PDB file of C-alpha atoms in Angstrom:
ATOM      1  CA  UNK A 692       8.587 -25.901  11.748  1.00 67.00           C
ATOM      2  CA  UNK A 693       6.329 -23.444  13.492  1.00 77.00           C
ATOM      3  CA  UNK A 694       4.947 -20.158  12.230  1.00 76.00           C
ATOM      4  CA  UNK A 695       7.370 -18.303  14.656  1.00 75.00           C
ATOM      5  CA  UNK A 696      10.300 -20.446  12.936  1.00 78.00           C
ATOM      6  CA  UNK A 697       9.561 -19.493   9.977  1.00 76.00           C
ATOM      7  CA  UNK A 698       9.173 -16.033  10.879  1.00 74.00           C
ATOM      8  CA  UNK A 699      12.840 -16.090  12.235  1.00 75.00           C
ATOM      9  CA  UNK A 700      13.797 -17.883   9.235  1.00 79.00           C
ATOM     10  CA  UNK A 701      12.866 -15.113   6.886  1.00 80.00           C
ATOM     11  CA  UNK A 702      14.258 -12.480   8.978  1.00 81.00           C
ATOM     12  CA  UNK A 703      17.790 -13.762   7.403  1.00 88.00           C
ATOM     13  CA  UNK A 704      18.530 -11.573   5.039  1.00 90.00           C
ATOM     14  CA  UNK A 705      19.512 -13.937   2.385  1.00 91.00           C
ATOM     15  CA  UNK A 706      16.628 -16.200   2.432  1.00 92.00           C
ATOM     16  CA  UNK A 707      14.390 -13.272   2.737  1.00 92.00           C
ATOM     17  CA  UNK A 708      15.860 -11.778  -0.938  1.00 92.00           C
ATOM     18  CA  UNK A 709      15.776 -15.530  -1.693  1.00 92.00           C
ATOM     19  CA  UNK A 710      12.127 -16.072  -1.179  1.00 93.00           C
ATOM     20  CA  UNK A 711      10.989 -12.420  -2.280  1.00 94.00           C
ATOM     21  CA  UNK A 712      12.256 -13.376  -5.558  1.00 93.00           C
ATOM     22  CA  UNK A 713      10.209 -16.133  -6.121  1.00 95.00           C
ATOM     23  CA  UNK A 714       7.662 -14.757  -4.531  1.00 95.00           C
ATOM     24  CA  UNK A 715       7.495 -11.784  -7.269  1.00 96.00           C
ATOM     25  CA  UNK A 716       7.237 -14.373 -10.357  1.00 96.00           C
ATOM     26  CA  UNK A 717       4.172 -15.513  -9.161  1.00 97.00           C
ATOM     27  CA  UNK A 718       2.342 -12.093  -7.726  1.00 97.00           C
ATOM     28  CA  UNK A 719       3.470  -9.733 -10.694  1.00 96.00           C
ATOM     29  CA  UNK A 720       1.466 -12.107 -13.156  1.00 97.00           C
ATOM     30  CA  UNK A 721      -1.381 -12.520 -10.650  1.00 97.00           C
ATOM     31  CA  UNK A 722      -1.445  -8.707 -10.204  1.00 97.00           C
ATOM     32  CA  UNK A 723      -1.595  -8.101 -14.145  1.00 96.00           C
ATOM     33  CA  UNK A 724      -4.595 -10.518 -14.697  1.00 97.00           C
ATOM     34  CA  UNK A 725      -6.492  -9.601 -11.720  1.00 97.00           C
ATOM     35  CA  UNK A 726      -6.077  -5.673 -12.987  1.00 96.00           C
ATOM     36  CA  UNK A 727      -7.111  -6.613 -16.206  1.00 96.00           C
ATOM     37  CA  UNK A 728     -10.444  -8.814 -15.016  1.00 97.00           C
ATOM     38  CA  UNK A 729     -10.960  -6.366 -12.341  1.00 96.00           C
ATOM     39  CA  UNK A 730     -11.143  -3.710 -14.585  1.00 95.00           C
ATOM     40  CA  UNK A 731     -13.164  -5.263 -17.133  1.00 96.00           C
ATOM     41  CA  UNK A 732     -15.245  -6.614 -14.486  1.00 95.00           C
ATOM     42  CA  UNK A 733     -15.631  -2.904 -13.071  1.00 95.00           C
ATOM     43  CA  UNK A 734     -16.457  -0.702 -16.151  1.00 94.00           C
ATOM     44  CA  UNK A 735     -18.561  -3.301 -18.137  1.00 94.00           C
ATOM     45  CA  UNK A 736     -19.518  -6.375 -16.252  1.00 93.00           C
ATOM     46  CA  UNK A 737     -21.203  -5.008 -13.112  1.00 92.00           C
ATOM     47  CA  UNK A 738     -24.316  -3.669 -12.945  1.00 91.00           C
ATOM     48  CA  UNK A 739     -25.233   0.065 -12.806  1.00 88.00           C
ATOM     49  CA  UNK A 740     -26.060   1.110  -9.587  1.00 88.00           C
ATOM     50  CA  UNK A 741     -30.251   1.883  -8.815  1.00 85.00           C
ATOM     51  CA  UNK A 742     -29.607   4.895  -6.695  1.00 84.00           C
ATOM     52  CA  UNK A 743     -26.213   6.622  -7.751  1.00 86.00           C
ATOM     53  CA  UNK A 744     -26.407   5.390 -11.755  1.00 87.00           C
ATOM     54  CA  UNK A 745     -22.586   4.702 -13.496  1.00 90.00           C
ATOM     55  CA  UNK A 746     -20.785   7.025 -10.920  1.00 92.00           C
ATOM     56  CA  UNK A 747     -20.760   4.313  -7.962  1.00 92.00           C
ATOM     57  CA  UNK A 748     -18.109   2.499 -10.227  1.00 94.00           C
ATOM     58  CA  UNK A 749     -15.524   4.729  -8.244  1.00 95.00           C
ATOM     59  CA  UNK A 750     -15.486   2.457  -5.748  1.00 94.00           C
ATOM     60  CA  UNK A 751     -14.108  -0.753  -7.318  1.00 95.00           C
ATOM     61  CA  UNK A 752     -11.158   1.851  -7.386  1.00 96.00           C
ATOM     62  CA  UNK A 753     -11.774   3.891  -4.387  1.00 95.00           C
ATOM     63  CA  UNK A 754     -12.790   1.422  -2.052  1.00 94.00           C
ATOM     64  CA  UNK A 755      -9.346  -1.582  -2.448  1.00 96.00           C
ATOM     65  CA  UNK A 756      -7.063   2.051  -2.660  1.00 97.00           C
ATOM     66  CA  UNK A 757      -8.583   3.485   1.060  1.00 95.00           C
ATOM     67  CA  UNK A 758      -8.161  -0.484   2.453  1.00 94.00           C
ATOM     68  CA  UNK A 759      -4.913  -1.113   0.519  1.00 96.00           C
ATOM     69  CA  UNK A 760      -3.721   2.472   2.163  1.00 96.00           C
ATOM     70  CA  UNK A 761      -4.536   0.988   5.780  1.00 96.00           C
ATOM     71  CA  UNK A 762      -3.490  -2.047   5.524  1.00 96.00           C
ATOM     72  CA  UNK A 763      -0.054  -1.191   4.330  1.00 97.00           C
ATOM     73  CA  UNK A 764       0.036   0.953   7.571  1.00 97.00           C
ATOM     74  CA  UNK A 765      -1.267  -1.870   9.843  1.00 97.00           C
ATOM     75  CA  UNK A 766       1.901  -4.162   8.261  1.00 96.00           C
ATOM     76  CA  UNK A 767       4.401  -1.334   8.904  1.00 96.00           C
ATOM     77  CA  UNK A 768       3.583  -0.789  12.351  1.00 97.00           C
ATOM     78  CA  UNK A 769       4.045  -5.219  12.175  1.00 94.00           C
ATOM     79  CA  UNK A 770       7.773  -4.447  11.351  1.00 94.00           C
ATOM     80  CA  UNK A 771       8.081  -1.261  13.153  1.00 96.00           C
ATOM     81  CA  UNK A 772       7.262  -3.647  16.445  1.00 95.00           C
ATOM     82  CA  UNK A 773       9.631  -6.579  14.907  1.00 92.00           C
ATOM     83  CA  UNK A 774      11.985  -3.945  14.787  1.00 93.00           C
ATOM     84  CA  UNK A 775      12.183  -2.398  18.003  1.00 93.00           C
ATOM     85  CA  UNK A 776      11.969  -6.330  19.437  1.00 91.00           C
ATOM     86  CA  UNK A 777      14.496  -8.078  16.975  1.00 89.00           C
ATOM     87  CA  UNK A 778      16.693  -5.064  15.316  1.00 89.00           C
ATOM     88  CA  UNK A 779      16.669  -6.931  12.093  1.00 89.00           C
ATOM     89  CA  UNK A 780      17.602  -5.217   8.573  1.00 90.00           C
ATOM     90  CA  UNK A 781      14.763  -6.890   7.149  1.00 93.00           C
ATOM     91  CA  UNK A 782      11.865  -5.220   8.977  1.00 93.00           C
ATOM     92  CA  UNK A 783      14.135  -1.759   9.102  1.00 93.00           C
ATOM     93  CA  UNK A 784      14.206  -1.979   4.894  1.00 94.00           C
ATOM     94  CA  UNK A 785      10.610  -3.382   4.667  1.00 95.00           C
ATOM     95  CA  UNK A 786       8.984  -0.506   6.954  1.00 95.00           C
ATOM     96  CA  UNK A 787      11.103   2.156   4.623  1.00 95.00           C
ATOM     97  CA  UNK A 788       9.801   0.050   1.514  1.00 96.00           C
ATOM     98  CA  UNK A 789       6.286   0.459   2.942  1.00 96.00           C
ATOM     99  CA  UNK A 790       5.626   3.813   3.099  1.00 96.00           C
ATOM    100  CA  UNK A 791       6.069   5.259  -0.744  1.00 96.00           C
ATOM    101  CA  UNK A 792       2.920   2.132  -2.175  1.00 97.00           C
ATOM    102  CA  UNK A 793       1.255   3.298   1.419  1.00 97.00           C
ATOM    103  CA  UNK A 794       1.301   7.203   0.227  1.00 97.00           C
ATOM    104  CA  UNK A 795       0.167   6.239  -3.331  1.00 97.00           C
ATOM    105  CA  UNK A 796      -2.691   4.363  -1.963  1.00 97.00           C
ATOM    106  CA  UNK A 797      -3.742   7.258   0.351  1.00 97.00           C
ATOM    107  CA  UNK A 798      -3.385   9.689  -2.761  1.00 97.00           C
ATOM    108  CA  UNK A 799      -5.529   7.261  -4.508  1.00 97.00           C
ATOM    109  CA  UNK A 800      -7.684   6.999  -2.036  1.00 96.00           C
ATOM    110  CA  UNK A 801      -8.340  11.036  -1.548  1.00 96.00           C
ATOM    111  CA  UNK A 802      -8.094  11.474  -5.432  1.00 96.00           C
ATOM    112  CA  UNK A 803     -11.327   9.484  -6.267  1.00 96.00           C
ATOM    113  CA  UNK A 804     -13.091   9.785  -3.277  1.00 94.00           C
ATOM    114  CA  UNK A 805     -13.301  13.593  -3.865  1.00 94.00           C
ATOM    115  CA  UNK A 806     -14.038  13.001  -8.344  1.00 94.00           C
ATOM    116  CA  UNK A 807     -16.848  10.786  -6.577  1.00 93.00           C
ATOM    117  CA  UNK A 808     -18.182  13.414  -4.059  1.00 92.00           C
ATOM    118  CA  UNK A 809     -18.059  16.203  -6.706  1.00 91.00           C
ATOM    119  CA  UNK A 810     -21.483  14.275  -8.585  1.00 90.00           C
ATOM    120  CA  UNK A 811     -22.544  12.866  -5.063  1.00 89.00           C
ATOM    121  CA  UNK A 812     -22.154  14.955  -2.635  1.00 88.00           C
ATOM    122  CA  UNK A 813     -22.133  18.427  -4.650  1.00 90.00           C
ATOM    123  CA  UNK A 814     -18.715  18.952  -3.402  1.00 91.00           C
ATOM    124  CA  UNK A 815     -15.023  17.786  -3.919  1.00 92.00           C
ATOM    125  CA  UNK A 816     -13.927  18.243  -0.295  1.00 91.00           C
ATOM    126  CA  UNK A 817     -15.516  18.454   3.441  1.00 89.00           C
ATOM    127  CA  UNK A 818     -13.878  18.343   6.475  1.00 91.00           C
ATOM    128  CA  UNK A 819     -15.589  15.076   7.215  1.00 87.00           C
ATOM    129  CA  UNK A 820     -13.806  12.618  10.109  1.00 87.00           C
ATOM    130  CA  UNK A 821     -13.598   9.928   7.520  1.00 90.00           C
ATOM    131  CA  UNK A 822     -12.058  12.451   4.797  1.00 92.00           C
ATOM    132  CA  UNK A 823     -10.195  14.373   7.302  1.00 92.00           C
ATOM    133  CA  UNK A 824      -8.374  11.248   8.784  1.00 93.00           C
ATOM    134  CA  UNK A 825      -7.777   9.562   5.743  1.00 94.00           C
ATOM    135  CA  UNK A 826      -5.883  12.950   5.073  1.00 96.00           C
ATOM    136  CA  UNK A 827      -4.102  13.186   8.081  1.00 96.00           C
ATOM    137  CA  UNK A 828      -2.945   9.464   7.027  1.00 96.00           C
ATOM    138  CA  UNK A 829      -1.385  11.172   4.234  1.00 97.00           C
ATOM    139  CA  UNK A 830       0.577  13.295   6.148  1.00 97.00           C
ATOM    140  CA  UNK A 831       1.452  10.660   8.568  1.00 97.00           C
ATOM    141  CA  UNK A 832       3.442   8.661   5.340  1.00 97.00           C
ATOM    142  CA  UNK A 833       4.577  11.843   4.332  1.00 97.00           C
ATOM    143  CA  UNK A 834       6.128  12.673   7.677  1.00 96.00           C
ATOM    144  CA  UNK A 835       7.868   9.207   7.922  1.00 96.00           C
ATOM    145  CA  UNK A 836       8.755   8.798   4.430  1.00 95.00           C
ATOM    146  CA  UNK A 837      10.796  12.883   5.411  1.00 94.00           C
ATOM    147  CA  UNK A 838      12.155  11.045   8.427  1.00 92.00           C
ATOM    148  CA  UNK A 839      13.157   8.066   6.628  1.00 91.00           C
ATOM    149  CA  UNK A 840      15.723  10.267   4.344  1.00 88.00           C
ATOM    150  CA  UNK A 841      16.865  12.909   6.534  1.00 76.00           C
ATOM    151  CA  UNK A 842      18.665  11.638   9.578  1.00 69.00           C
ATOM    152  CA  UNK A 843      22.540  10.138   8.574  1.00 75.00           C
ATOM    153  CA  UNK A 844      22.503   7.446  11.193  1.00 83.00           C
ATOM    154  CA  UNK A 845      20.711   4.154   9.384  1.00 85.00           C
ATOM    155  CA  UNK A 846      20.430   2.532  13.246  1.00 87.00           C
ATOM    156  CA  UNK A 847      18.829   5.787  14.778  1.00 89.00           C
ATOM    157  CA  UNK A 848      16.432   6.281  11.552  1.00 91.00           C
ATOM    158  CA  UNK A 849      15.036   3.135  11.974  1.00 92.00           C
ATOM    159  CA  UNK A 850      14.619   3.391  15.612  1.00 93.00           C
ATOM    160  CA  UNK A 851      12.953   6.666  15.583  1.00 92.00           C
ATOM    161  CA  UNK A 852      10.708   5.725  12.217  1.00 94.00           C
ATOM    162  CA  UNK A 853       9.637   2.695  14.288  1.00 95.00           C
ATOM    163  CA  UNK A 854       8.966   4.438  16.978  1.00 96.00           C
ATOM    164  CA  UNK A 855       6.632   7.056  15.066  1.00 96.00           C
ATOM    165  CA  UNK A 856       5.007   4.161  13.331  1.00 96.00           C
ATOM    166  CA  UNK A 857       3.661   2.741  16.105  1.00 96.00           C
ATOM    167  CA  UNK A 858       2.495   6.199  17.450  1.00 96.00           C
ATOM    168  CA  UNK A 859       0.731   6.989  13.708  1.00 95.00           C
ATOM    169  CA  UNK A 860      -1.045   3.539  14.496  1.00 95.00           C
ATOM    170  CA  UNK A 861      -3.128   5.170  16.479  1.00 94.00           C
ATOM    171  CA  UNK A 862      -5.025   7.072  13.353  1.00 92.00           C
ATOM    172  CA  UNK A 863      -5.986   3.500  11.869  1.00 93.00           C
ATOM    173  CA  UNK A 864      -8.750   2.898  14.049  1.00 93.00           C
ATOM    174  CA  UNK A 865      -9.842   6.533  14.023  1.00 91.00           C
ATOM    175  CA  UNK A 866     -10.225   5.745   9.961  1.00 90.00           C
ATOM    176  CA  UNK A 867     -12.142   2.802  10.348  1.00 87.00           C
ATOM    177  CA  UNK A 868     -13.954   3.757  13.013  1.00 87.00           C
ATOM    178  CA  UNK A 869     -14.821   7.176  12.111  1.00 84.00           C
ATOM    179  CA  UNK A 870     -18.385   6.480  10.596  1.00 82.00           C
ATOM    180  CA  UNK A 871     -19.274   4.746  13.786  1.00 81.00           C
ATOM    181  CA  UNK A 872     -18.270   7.276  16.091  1.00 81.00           C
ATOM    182  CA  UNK A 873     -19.498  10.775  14.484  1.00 78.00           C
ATOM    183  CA  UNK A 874     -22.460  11.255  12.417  1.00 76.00           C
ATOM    184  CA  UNK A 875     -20.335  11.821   8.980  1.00 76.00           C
ATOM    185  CA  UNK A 876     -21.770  12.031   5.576  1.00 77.00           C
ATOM    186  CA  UNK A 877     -19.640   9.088   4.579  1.00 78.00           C
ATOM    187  CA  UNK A 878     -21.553   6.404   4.079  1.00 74.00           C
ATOM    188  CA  UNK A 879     -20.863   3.122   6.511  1.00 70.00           C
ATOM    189  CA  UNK A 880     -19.367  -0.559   5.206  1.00 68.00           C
ATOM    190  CA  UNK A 881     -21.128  -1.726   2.354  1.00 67.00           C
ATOM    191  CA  UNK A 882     -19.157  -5.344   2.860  1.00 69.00           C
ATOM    192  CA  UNK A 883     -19.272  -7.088   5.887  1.00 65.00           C
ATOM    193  CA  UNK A 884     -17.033 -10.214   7.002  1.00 62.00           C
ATOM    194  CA  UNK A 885     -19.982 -11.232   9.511  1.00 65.00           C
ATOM    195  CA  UNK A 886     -23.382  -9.281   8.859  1.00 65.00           C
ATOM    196  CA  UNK A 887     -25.269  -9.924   5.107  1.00 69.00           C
ATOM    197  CA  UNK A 888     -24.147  -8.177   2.273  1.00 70.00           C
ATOM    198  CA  UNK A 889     -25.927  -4.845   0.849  1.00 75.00           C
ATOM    199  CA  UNK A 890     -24.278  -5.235  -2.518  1.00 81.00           C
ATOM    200  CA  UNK A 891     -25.168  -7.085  -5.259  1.00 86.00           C
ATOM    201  CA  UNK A 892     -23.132 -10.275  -6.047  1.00 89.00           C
ATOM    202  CA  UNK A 893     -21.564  -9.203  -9.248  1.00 91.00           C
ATOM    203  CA  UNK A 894     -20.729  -6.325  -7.722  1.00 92.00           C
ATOM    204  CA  UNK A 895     -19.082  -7.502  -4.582  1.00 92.00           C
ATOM    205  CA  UNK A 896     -17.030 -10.009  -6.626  1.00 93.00           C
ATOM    206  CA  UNK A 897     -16.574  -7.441  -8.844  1.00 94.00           C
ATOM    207  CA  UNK A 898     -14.966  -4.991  -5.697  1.00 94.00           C
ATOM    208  CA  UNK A 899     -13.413  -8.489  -4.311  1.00 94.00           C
ATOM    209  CA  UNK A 900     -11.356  -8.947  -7.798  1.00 96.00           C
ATOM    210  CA  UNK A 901     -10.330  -5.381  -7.882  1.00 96.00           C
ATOM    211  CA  UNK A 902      -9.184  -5.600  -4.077  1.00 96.00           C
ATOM    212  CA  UNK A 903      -7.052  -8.497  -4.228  1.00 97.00           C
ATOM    213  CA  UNK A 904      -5.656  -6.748  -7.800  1.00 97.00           C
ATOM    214  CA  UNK A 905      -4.358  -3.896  -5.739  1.00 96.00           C
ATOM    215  CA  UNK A 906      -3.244  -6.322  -3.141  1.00 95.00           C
ATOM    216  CA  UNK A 907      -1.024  -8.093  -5.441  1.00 97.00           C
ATOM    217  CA  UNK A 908       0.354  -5.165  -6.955  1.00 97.00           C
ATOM    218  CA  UNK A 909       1.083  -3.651  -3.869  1.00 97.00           C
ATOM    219  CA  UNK A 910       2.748  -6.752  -2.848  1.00 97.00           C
ATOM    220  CA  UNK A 911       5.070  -6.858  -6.088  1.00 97.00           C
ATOM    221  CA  UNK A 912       5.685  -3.209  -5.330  1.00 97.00           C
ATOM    222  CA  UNK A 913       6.876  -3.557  -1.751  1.00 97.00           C
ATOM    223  CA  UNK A 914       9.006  -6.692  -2.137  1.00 96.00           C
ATOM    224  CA  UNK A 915      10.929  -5.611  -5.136  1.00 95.00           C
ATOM    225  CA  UNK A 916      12.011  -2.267  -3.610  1.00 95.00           C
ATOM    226  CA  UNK A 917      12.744  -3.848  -0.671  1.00 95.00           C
ATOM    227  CA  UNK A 918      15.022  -6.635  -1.589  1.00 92.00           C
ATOM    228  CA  UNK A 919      17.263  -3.748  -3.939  1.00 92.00           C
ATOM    229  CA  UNK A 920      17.054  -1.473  -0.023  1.00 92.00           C
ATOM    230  CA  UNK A 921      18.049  -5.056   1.518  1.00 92.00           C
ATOM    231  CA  UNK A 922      21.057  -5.567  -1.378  1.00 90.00           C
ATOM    232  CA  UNK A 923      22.671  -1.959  -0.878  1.00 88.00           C
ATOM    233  CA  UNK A 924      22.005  -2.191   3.064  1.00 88.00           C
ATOM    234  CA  UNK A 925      23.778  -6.045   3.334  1.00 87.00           C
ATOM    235  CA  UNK A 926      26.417  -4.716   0.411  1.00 84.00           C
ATOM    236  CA  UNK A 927      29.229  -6.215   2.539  1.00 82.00           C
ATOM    237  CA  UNK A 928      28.015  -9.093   3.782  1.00 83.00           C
ATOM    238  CA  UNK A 929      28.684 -12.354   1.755  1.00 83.00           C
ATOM    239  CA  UNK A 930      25.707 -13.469   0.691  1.00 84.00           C
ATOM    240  CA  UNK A 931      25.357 -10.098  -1.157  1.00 81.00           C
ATOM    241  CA  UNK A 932      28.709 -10.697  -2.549  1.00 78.00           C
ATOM    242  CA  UNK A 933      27.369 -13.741  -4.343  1.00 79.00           C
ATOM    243  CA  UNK A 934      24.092 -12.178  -5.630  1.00 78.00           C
ATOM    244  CA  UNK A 935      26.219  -9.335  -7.324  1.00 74.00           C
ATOM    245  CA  UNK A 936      28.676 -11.446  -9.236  1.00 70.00           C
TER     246      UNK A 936
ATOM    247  CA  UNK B 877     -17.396  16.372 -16.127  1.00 76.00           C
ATOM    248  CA  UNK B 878     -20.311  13.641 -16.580  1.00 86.00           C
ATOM    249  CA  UNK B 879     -20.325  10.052 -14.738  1.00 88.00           C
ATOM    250  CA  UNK B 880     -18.826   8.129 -17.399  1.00 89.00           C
ATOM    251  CA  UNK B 881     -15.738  10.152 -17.601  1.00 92.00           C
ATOM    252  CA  UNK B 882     -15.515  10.664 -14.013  1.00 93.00           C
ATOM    253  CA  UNK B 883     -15.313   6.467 -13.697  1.00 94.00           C
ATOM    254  CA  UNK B 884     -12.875   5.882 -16.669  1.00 94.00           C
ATOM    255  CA  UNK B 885     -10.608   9.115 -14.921  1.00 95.00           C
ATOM    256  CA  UNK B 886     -10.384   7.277 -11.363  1.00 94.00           C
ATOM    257  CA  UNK B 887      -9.580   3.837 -13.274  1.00 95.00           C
ATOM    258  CA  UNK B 888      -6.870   5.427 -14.940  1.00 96.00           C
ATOM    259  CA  UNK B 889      -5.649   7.581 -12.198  1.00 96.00           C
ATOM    260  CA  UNK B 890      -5.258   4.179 -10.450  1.00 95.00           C
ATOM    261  CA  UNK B 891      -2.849   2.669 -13.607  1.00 95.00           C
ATOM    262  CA  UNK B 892      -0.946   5.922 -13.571  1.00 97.00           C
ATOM    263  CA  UNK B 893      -0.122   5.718  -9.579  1.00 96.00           C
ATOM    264  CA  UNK B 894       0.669   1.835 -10.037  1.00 96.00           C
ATOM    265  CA  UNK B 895       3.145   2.421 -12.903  1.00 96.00           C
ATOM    266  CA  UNK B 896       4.684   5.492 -11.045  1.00 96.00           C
ATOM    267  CA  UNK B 897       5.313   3.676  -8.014  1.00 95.00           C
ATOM    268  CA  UNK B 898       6.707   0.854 -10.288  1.00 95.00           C
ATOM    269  CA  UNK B 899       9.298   3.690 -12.117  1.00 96.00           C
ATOM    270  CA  UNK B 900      10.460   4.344  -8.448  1.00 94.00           C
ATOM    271  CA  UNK B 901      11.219   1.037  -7.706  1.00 94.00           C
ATOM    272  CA  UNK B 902      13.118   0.871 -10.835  1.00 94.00           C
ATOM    273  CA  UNK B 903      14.592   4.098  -9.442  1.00 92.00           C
ATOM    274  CA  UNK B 904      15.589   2.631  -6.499  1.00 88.00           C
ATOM    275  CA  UNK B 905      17.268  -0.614  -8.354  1.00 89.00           C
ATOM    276  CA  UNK B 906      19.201   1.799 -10.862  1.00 90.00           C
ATOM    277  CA  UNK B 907      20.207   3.907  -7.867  1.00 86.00           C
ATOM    278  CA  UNK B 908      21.275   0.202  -5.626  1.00 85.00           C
ATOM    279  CA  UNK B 909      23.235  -1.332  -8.675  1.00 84.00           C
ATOM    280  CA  UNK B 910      24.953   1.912  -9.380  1.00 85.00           C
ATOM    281  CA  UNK B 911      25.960   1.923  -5.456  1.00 81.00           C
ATOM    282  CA  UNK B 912      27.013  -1.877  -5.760  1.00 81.00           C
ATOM    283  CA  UNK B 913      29.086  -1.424  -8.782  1.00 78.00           C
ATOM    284  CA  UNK B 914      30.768   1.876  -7.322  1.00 78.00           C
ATOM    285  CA  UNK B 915      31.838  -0.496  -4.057  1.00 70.00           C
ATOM    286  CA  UNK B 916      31.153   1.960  -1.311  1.00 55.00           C
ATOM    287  CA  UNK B 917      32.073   0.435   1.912  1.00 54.00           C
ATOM    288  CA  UNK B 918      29.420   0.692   4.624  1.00 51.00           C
ATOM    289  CA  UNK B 919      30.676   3.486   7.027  1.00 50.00           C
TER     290      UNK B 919
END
């Protein structure tokens, strides 16, 4: 079966609730150990920092939150275009169950970043492009999320919110980006897929730990509101039927 | 509000957004069930 197939395949919406399910049993246990070793691994295993002393252990918090709230975009605006191709329930339920984890991250994301400017920086807030977009991602969710619950018409709302995902897409790059392309006092990558590491190895496995934590707990979040959006949306259909007897 | 306190803050500030997004889930289950049980036909 190719990838495609398979992609088809779990746009059913029974063997999509199907394989979330299982899918959950393993990634809520793999979220709780990973947050348990990340944290450990983050407030007493790595080592303090030479320049910025115990306050750079933000970012094993920070840093997986501002990723985790990107990412989560860059996979809505995956169902928001399955949507507007294929008009399936599945990627209309999973782009709604997106967007709450996505807003949490961002909050996340803003929250620490400014309690680590405060002793860094000397201030909580600037209008920085890297601050100021991450922000404007905020509002993005926000906006959607607002969209998401106020038009009647399920059909229409997920037209339009796919629609405006794909158009809020365009802020991703400026995120990412936005150290390369203005001088900003947020500082640039400190990992890098291609290009040697500036970190120190117990820290970067530390920060890797902590990231794929967040990842899994985000994933457990996601699926398990979407397969109880999926139930009430596919209430009449058989299959549904069967799962609530 | 020294360094220390400023790291153990963020950590927890992280647990408390996790396990509030995971009471809204459980939200949204309470609030599907109740539909499911009610048997509201899809207009």
């Amino acid at each position: 079966m190719t990838l495609f197939q398979h992609i088809l395949r779990l746009s059913s919406p029974p063997v999509f609730f199907r394989v979330s399910g299982q899918l959950l049993r393993i990634v809520i246990p793999v979220a709780f150990v990973l947050g348990i070793a990340g944290l450990y691994a983050a407030l007493f295993y790595a080592p303090t920092d030479a320049q910025q002393g115990e306050v750079y252990r933000v970012i094993y918090i920070h840093v997986p939150a501002a990723w985790m709230s990107m990412l989560i975009y860059v996979v809505a605006s995956v169902y928001a275009t399955m949507h507007c191709v294929f008009r399936t329930s599945v990627s209309a339920v999973m782009l709604r169950a997106l967007m709450p984890t996505g807003a949490w991250m961002a909050v996340l994301a803003l929250v620490t970043g400014s309690l680590w400017g405060k002793p860094t920086w000397g201030t909580y807030w600037i209008w920085d492009a890297r601050l100021t977009s991450e922000l404007l991602l905020l509002f993005i969710y926000l906006g959607l999320m607002a969209v998401a619950s106020l038009v009647e018409d399920e059909s229409k709302t997920d037209r339009l919110l796919s629609w405006f995902t794909l158009i809020g897409l365009a802020n991703i790059p400026l995120i990412y980006f936005s150290v390369i392309f203005w001088n900003t006092l947020h500082q640039g990558a400190s990992l890098s897929v291609s290009g040697p590491s500036r970190m120190a190895m117990e820290m970067k496995w530390t920060l890797i730990i902590c990231t794929f934590a967040l990842w899994a707990a985000c994933i457990a979040l996601v699926l398990a509101r979407g397969r109880w959006m999926l139930l009430v949306r596919e209430r009449n259909a058989a299959w549904a039927g069967k799962v609530i007897a | 509000m020294n360094a220390q306190t400023t790291v153990w803050v963020c950590m927890a500030l992280g647990i408390v957004i996790v396990a509030i997004d995971f009471w809204t889930v459980t939200r949204t289950k309470k609030a599907a069930l109740k539909k499911l049980k009610q048997g509201m036909k899809r207009p």
